[in-house]
Amino acid sequence: MILLGLNIDHAATLRQARYRSAGATHGGNIEPDPVEIAFRCEKAGADGITVHLREDRRHMQEDDVLRLGAHPGTRLNLEMACTPAMTEFALKLKPHSVCLVPESREEITTEGGLDVVKHRAKVARVTDAMNAAGIKTSLFIDPEPEQIALSAELHAPWIELHTGAYANAYYGPGRAAEFARLVAGAKQAHALGLVVNAGHGINYVNVAEVRTIPHLHELNIGHSVISLALFTGIDEAVRTMKALMNG
Ligand code: PXP
């Protein structure tokens, strides 16, 4: 069975649109509470909760992440930049896993994979620290042979293949080539002993093909599920995705 990691960042985006300057993250008239959404997602079948604590705090806030981290039943995956501040935060939080992502203030969401080759020393420092603390590190990378090979060399136990380029090409002529890159990447990673996750831009349509990428352990999905939830409620949106992922 492929696991569903539910990215709830955009529940926090909605809250921040109205209550950014409220001085609190929940309680009173502040809504929605992304932590409550996370619990609902888990009840509906999400296997884990993913959050990205961005440097500009545009959606999730530290307090949200700490509340999720303190909840014993939640398998938390913290997406983070490779910075000393985030490393310190993660070592205190002790989530089940961290996913190292590139981060720049200008981007709307994470736009490209982490360039492990370019940032080798930084990635190695964070991965070593997490390995020593018993926290699994996942590297969010493009399906490029040298990125995958180096991820294994740096002893990251997991990778998350960036499916964004594939998702963007889905209705165009580049789709088959992008899908082939993902398949090849998953095979290479598996052969090197890496656990293979995937994420970004996965939706209720393309998941039918994404789920056929070999060796998939978990898909991290956010925007499409939170969007469908506006029509169906979060429970139904999670259940539907989980069913489509597993055929
Ligand atoms: N995986 C990673 C590493 C991401 O940065 C994101 C976006 O925050 C996702 C998965 C989820 O992408 P989407 O919201 O497009 O489903």
CSV table of C-alpha atoms and ligand atoms in Angstrom, one decimal:
chain,number,residue,atom,x,y,z
A,1,MET,CA,0.0,0.0,0.0
A,2,ILE,CA,1.3,3.5,-0.8
A,3,LEU,CA,1.1,5.8,2.2
A,4,LEU,CA,-0.5,9.2,2.1
A,5,GLY,CA,1.4,12.1,3.7
A,6,LEU,CA,-1.1,14.9,3.9
A,7,ASN,CA,0.4,18.4,3.5
A,8,ILE,CA,-1.8,20.8,5.4
A,9,ASP,CA,0.1,24.0,4.7
A,10,HIS,CA,-2.7,25.5,2.7
A,11,ALA,CA,-5.2,25.1,5.6
A,12,ALA,CA,-2.8,27.5,7.4
A,13,THR,CA,-2.6,29.7,4.2
A,14,LEU,CA,-6.4,30.2,4.6
A,15,ARG,CA,-6.1,31.1,8.3
A,16,GLN,CA,-3.2,33.5,7.6
A,17,ALA,CA,-5.2,35.3,4.9
A,18,ARG,CA,-7.5,36.6,7.6
A,19,TYR,CA,-5.6,36.3,11.0
A,20,ARG,CA,-2.0,36.9,10.2
A,21,SER,CA,-1.7,39.7,12.8
A,22,ALA,CA,-4.0,38.1,15.4
A,23,GLY,CA,-1.2,37.3,17.8
A,24,ALA,CA,-2.4,33.7,18.2
A,25,THR,CA,-2.8,30.7,15.9
A,26,HIS,CA,-6.0,29.2,17.2
A,27,GLY,CA,-8.8,29.8,19.6
A,28,GLY,CA,-11.5,32.5,19.7
A,29,ASN,CA,-12.6,33.4,16.2
A,30,ILE,CA,-9.4,32.3,14.5
A,31,GLU,CA,-10.1,29.7,11.8
A,32,PRO,CA,-9.4,27.3,10.4
A,33,ASP,CA,-7.0,25.6,12.9
A,34,PRO,CA,-4.6,23.5,10.7
A,35,VAL,CA,-3.9,21.2,13.6
A,36,GLU,CA,-7.6,20.3,13.9
A,37,ILE,CA,-7.6,19.7,10.1
A,38,ALA,CA,-4.6,17.4,10.5
A,39,PHE,CA,-6.4,15.3,13.1
A,40,ARG,CA,-9.4,15.1,10.8
A,41,CYS,CA,-7.1,14.0,8.0
A,42,GLU,CA,-5.6,11.2,10.1
A,43,LYS,CA,-9.0,10.0,11.1
A,44,ALA,CA,-10.0,9.9,7.4
A,45,GLY,CA,-7.0,7.7,6.5
A,46,ALA,CA,-4.0,10.0,6.1
A,47,ASP,CA,-0.9,8.0,7.2
A,48,GLY,CA,1.2,11.1,8.1
A,49,ILE,CA,1.0,14.8,8.3
A,50,THR,CA,3.5,17.1,6.4
A,51,VAL,CA,4.1,20.7,7.2
A,52,HIS,CA,6.6,23.2,5.8
A,53,LEU,CA,7.8,25.7,8.3
A,54,ARG,CA,9.0,28.4,5.9
A,55,GLU,CA,11.4,31.1,6.9
A,56,ASP,CA,8.9,33.8,6.1
A,57,ARG,CA,6.2,31.9,8.1
A,58,ARG,CA,3.7,32.5,5.3
A,59,HIS,CA,1.5,29.6,6.3
A,60,MET,CA,2.5,27.2,9.1
A,61,GLN,CA,3.6,28.9,12.4
A,62,GLU,CA,6.0,27.5,14.9
A,63,ASP,CA,3.1,27.0,17.4
A,64,ASP,CA,1.2,24.8,14.9
A,65,VAL,CA,4.2,22.6,14.3
A,66,LEU,CA,4.9,22.3,18.1
A,67,ARG,CA,1.3,21.3,18.7
A,68,LEU,CA,1.5,18.6,16.0
A,69,GLY,CA,4.8,17.4,17.3
A,70,ALA,CA,3.4,17.1,20.8
A,71,HIS,CA,0.6,14.9,19.6
A,72,PRO,CA,1.6,11.2,20.2
A,73,GLY,CA,-0.5,9.7,17.4
A,74,THR,CA,0.8,12.0,14.7
A,75,ARG,CA,3.5,10.8,12.3
A,76,LEU,CA,5.0,14.2,11.5
A,77,ASN,CA,7.1,15.0,8.5
A,78,LEU,CA,8.7,18.5,8.7
A,79,GLU,CA,9.7,20.1,5.5
A,80,MET,CA,12.5,22.5,6.1
A,81,ALA,CA,15.4,24.5,4.6
A,82,CYS,CA,19.0,23.4,5.3
A,83,THR,CA,19.6,26.2,7.8
A,84,PRO,CA,21.2,26.0,11.3
A,85,ALA,CA,18.0,27.5,12.8
A,86,MET,CA,15.7,24.9,11.2
A,87,THR,CA,18.2,22.1,12.2
A,88,GLU,CA,18.1,23.2,15.8
A,89,PHE,CA,14.3,23.5,15.7
A,90,ALA,CA,14.0,19.9,14.2
A,91,LEU,CA,16.4,18.4,16.7
A,92,LYS,CA,14.2,19.8,19.5
A,93,LEU,CA,10.9,18.8,17.9
A,94,LYS,CA,12.1,15.3,17.0
A,95,PRO,CA,9.5,14.7,14.2
A,96,HIS,CA,9.4,11.2,12.6
A,97,SER,CA,11.1,12.7,9.5
A,98,VAL,CA,12.4,15.8,8.0
A,99,CYS,CA,12.3,16.6,4.3
A,100,LEU,CA,15.0,19.0,3.1
A,101,VAL,CA,13.7,21.4,0.5
A,102,PRO,CA,15.2,24.5,-1.2
A,103,GLU,CA,13.6,27.7,-0.1
A,104,SER,CA,13.6,31.2,-1.5
A,105,ARG,CA,11.4,34.0,-0.3
A,106,GLU,CA,10.1,34.9,-3.8
A,107,GLU,CA,8.7,31.5,-4.9
A,108,ILE,CA,5.0,30.8,-4.4
A,109,THR,CA,5.6,27.2,-3.4
A,110,THR,CA,8.7,24.9,-3.5
A,111,GLU,CA,9.7,25.2,-7.2
A,112,GLY,CA,12.6,23.0,-7.9
A,113,GLY,CA,14.2,20.1,-6.2
A,114,LEU,CA,17.0,20.6,-3.7
A,115,ASP,CA,20.4,20.6,-5.5
A,116,VAL,CA,22.2,18.1,-3.4
A,117,VAL,CA,25.3,18.3,-5.6
A,118,LYS,CA,25.6,22.1,-5.3
A,119,HIS,CA,24.8,22.1,-1.6
A,120,ARG,CA,26.6,18.9,-0.7
A,121,ALA,CA,28.3,20.2,2.5
A,122,LYS,CA,25.1,21.8,3.9
A,123,VAL,CA,22.9,18.7,3.1
A,124,ALA,CA,25.5,16.4,4.6
A,125,ARG,CA,25.6,18.4,7.9
A,126,VAL,CA,21.8,18.3,8.3
A,127,THR,CA,21.6,14.6,7.3
A,128,ASP,CA,24.3,13.6,9.7
A,129,ALA,CA,22.7,15.5,12.5
A,130,MET,CA,19.3,13.9,11.9
A,131,ASN,CA,20.8,10.4,11.5
A,132,ALA,CA,22.5,10.8,14.8
A,133,ALA,CA,19.2,11.9,16.4
A,134,GLY,CA,17.2,9.0,14.9
A,135,ILE,CA,15.2,11.3,12.7
A,136,LYS,CA,14.7,10.1,9.1
A,137,THR,CA,15.9,12.5,6.4
A,138,SER,CA,14.2,12.7,3.1
A,139,LEU,CA,15.8,14.8,0.3
A,140,PHE,CA,13.4,16.5,-2.1
A,141,ILE,CA,15.2,16.1,-5.4
A,142,ASP,CA,14.5,16.2,-9.1
A,143,PRO,CA,14.7,12.7,-10.7
A,144,GLU,CA,18.3,13.3,-11.9
A,145,PRO,CA,20.8,10.4,-11.7
A,146,GLU,CA,23.6,12.4,-10.0
A,147,GLN,CA,21.2,13.8,-7.3
A,148,ILE,CA,19.9,10.4,-6.5
A,149,ALA,CA,23.4,8.8,-6.4
A,150,LEU,CA,24.7,11.5,-4.0
A,151,SER,CA,21.6,11.2,-1.8
A,152,ALA,CA,22.5,7.6,-1.2
A,153,GLU,CA,26.2,8.5,-0.7
A,154,LEU,CA,25.2,11.1,2.0
A,155,HIS,CA,23.3,8.3,3.8
A,156,ALA,CA,19.9,9.9,3.6
A,157,PRO,CA,17.5,7.0,4.1
A,158,TRP,CA,14.7,8.5,2.0
A,159,ILE,CA,14.3,10.7,-1.1
A,160,GLU,CA,11.2,12.5,-2.3
A,161,LEU,CA,11.1,12.7,-6.1
A,162,HIS,CA,9.8,16.1,-7.3
A,163,THR,CA,6.8,15.4,-9.4
A,164,GLY,CA,6.2,19.1,-10.2
A,165,ALA,CA,7.7,19.1,-13.7
A,166,TYR,CA,5.7,16.0,-14.6
A,167,ALA,CA,2.5,17.6,-13.2
A,168,ASN,CA,3.1,20.8,-15.2
A,169,ALA,CA,3.7,18.7,-18.4
A,170,TYR,CA,0.7,16.6,-17.8
A,171,TYR,CA,-1.5,18.1,-20.5
A,172,GLY,CA,1.3,18.8,-22.9
A,173,PRO,CA,3.7,16.8,-25.1
A,174,GLY,CA,6.4,16.5,-22.4
A,175,ARG,CA,4.4,14.2,-20.1
A,176,ALA,CA,5.7,10.8,-21.2
A,177,ALA,CA,9.3,12.0,-21.0
A,178,GLU,CA,8.8,13.5,-17.5
A,179,PHE,CA,7.1,10.3,-16.4
A,180,ALA,CA,9.9,8.2,-17.7
A,181,ARG,CA,12.4,10.3,-15.7
A,182,LEU,CA,10.4,9.6,-12.5
A,183,VAL,CA,10.3,5.8,-13.2
A,184,ALA,CA,14.0,5.7,-13.9
A,185,GLY,CA,14.7,7.7,-10.8
A,186,ALA,CA,12.6,5.5,-8.6
A,187,LYS,CA,14.4,2.4,-10.0
A,188,GLN,CA,17.8,3.9,-9.5
A,189,ALA,CA,17.0,5.0,-5.9
A,190,HIS,CA,15.5,1.7,-5.0
A,191,ALA,CA,18.6,-0.1,-6.3
A,192,LEU,CA,20.7,2.1,-4.1
A,193,GLY,CA,18.7,1.2,-1.0
A,194,LEU,CA,16.8,4.5,-0.8
A,195,VAL,CA,13.1,4.6,0.3
A,196,VAL,CA,11.2,6.4,-2.5
A,197,ASN,CA,8.6,9.0,-1.9
A,198,ALA,CA,7.2,11.5,-4.3
A,199,GLY,CA,5.3,14.7,-4.2
A,200,HIS,CA,4.3,18.1,-5.6
A,201,GLY,CA,1.5,18.8,-7.9
A,202,ILE,CA,-0.1,15.4,-7.5
A,203,ASN,CA,-3.9,15.6,-8.0
A,204,TYR,CA,-7.0,13.4,-8.4
A,205,VAL,CA,-6.3,13.0,-12.1
A,206,ASN,CA,-2.6,12.5,-12.4
A,207,VAL,CA,-2.5,10.2,-9.4
A,208,ALA,CA,-3.7,7.3,-11.6
A,209,GLU,CA,-0.4,7.4,-13.4
A,210,VAL,CA,1.8,8.6,-10.5
A,211,ARG,CA,0.8,5.6,-8.4
A,212,THR,CA,2.4,3.3,-11.1
A,213,ILE,CA,5.9,4.7,-10.4
A,214,PRO,CA,7.7,1.6,-9.0
A,215,HIS,CA,8.8,1.2,-5.4
A,216,LEU,CA,6.7,4.1,-4.0
A,217,HIS,CA,6.5,4.2,-0.2
A,218,GLU,CA,4.6,7.5,0.3
A,219,LEU,CA,3.1,10.3,-1.7
A,220,ASN,CA,3.0,13.8,-0.1
A,221,ILE,CA,0.0,15.7,-1.4
A,222,GLY,CA,-1.5,19.0,-0.3
A,223,HIS,CA,-3.0,21.5,-2.6
A,224,SER,CA,-5.4,19.3,-4.5
A,225,VAL,CA,-6.8,17.7,-1.3
A,226,ILE,CA,-7.3,21.0,0.5
A,227,SER,CA,-8.9,22.3,-2.7
A,228,LEU,CA,-11.4,19.4,-3.1
A,229,ALA,CA,-12.2,19.7,0.6
A,230,LEU,CA,-13.8,23.1,-0.1
A,231,PHE,CA,-16.5,21.1,-2.0
A,232,THR,CA,-16.6,17.8,-0.1
A,233,GLY,CA,-15.2,18.4,3.3
A,234,ILE,CA,-11.7,17.2,4.3
A,235,ASP,CA,-12.8,13.7,5.3
A,236,GLU,CA,-14.1,12.8,1.9
A,237,ALA,CA,-11.2,14.5,0.1
A,238,VAL,CA,-8.7,12.4,2.0
A,239,ARG,CA,-10.7,9.2,1.6
A,240,THR,CA,-11.0,9.7,-2.1
A,241,MET,CA,-7.3,10.4,-2.7
A,242,LYS,CA,-6.3,7.4,-0.5
A,243,ALA,CA,-8.6,5.2,-2.6
A,244,LEU,CA,-7.3,6.5,-5.9
A,245,MET,CA,-3.7,6.0,-4.8
A,246,ASN,CA,-4.2,2.4,-4.1
A,247,GLY,CA,-6.4,1.5,-6.9
B,1,PXP,N1,6.4,17.7,-1.2
B,1,PXP,C1,7.1,18.9,-1.1
B,1,PXP,C2,8.5,18.7,-0.7
B,1,PXP,C3,6.5,20.2,-1.2
B,1,PXP,O1,7.3,21.2,-1.0
B,1,PXP,C4,5.2,20.3,-1.4
B,1,PXP,C5,4.5,21.6,-1.5
B,1,PXP,O2,4.6,22.3,-0.3
B,1,PXP,C6,4.4,19.1,-1.6
B,1,PXP,C7,5.0,17.8,-1.5
B,1,PXP,C8,3.0,19.1,-1.8
B,1,PXP,O3,2.7,19.7,-3.1
B,1,PXP,P1,1.2,20.0,-3.5
B,1,PXP,O4,0.7,21.0,-2.5
B,1,PXP,O5,1.3,20.5,-4.8
B,1,PXP,O6,0.4,18.7,-3.4
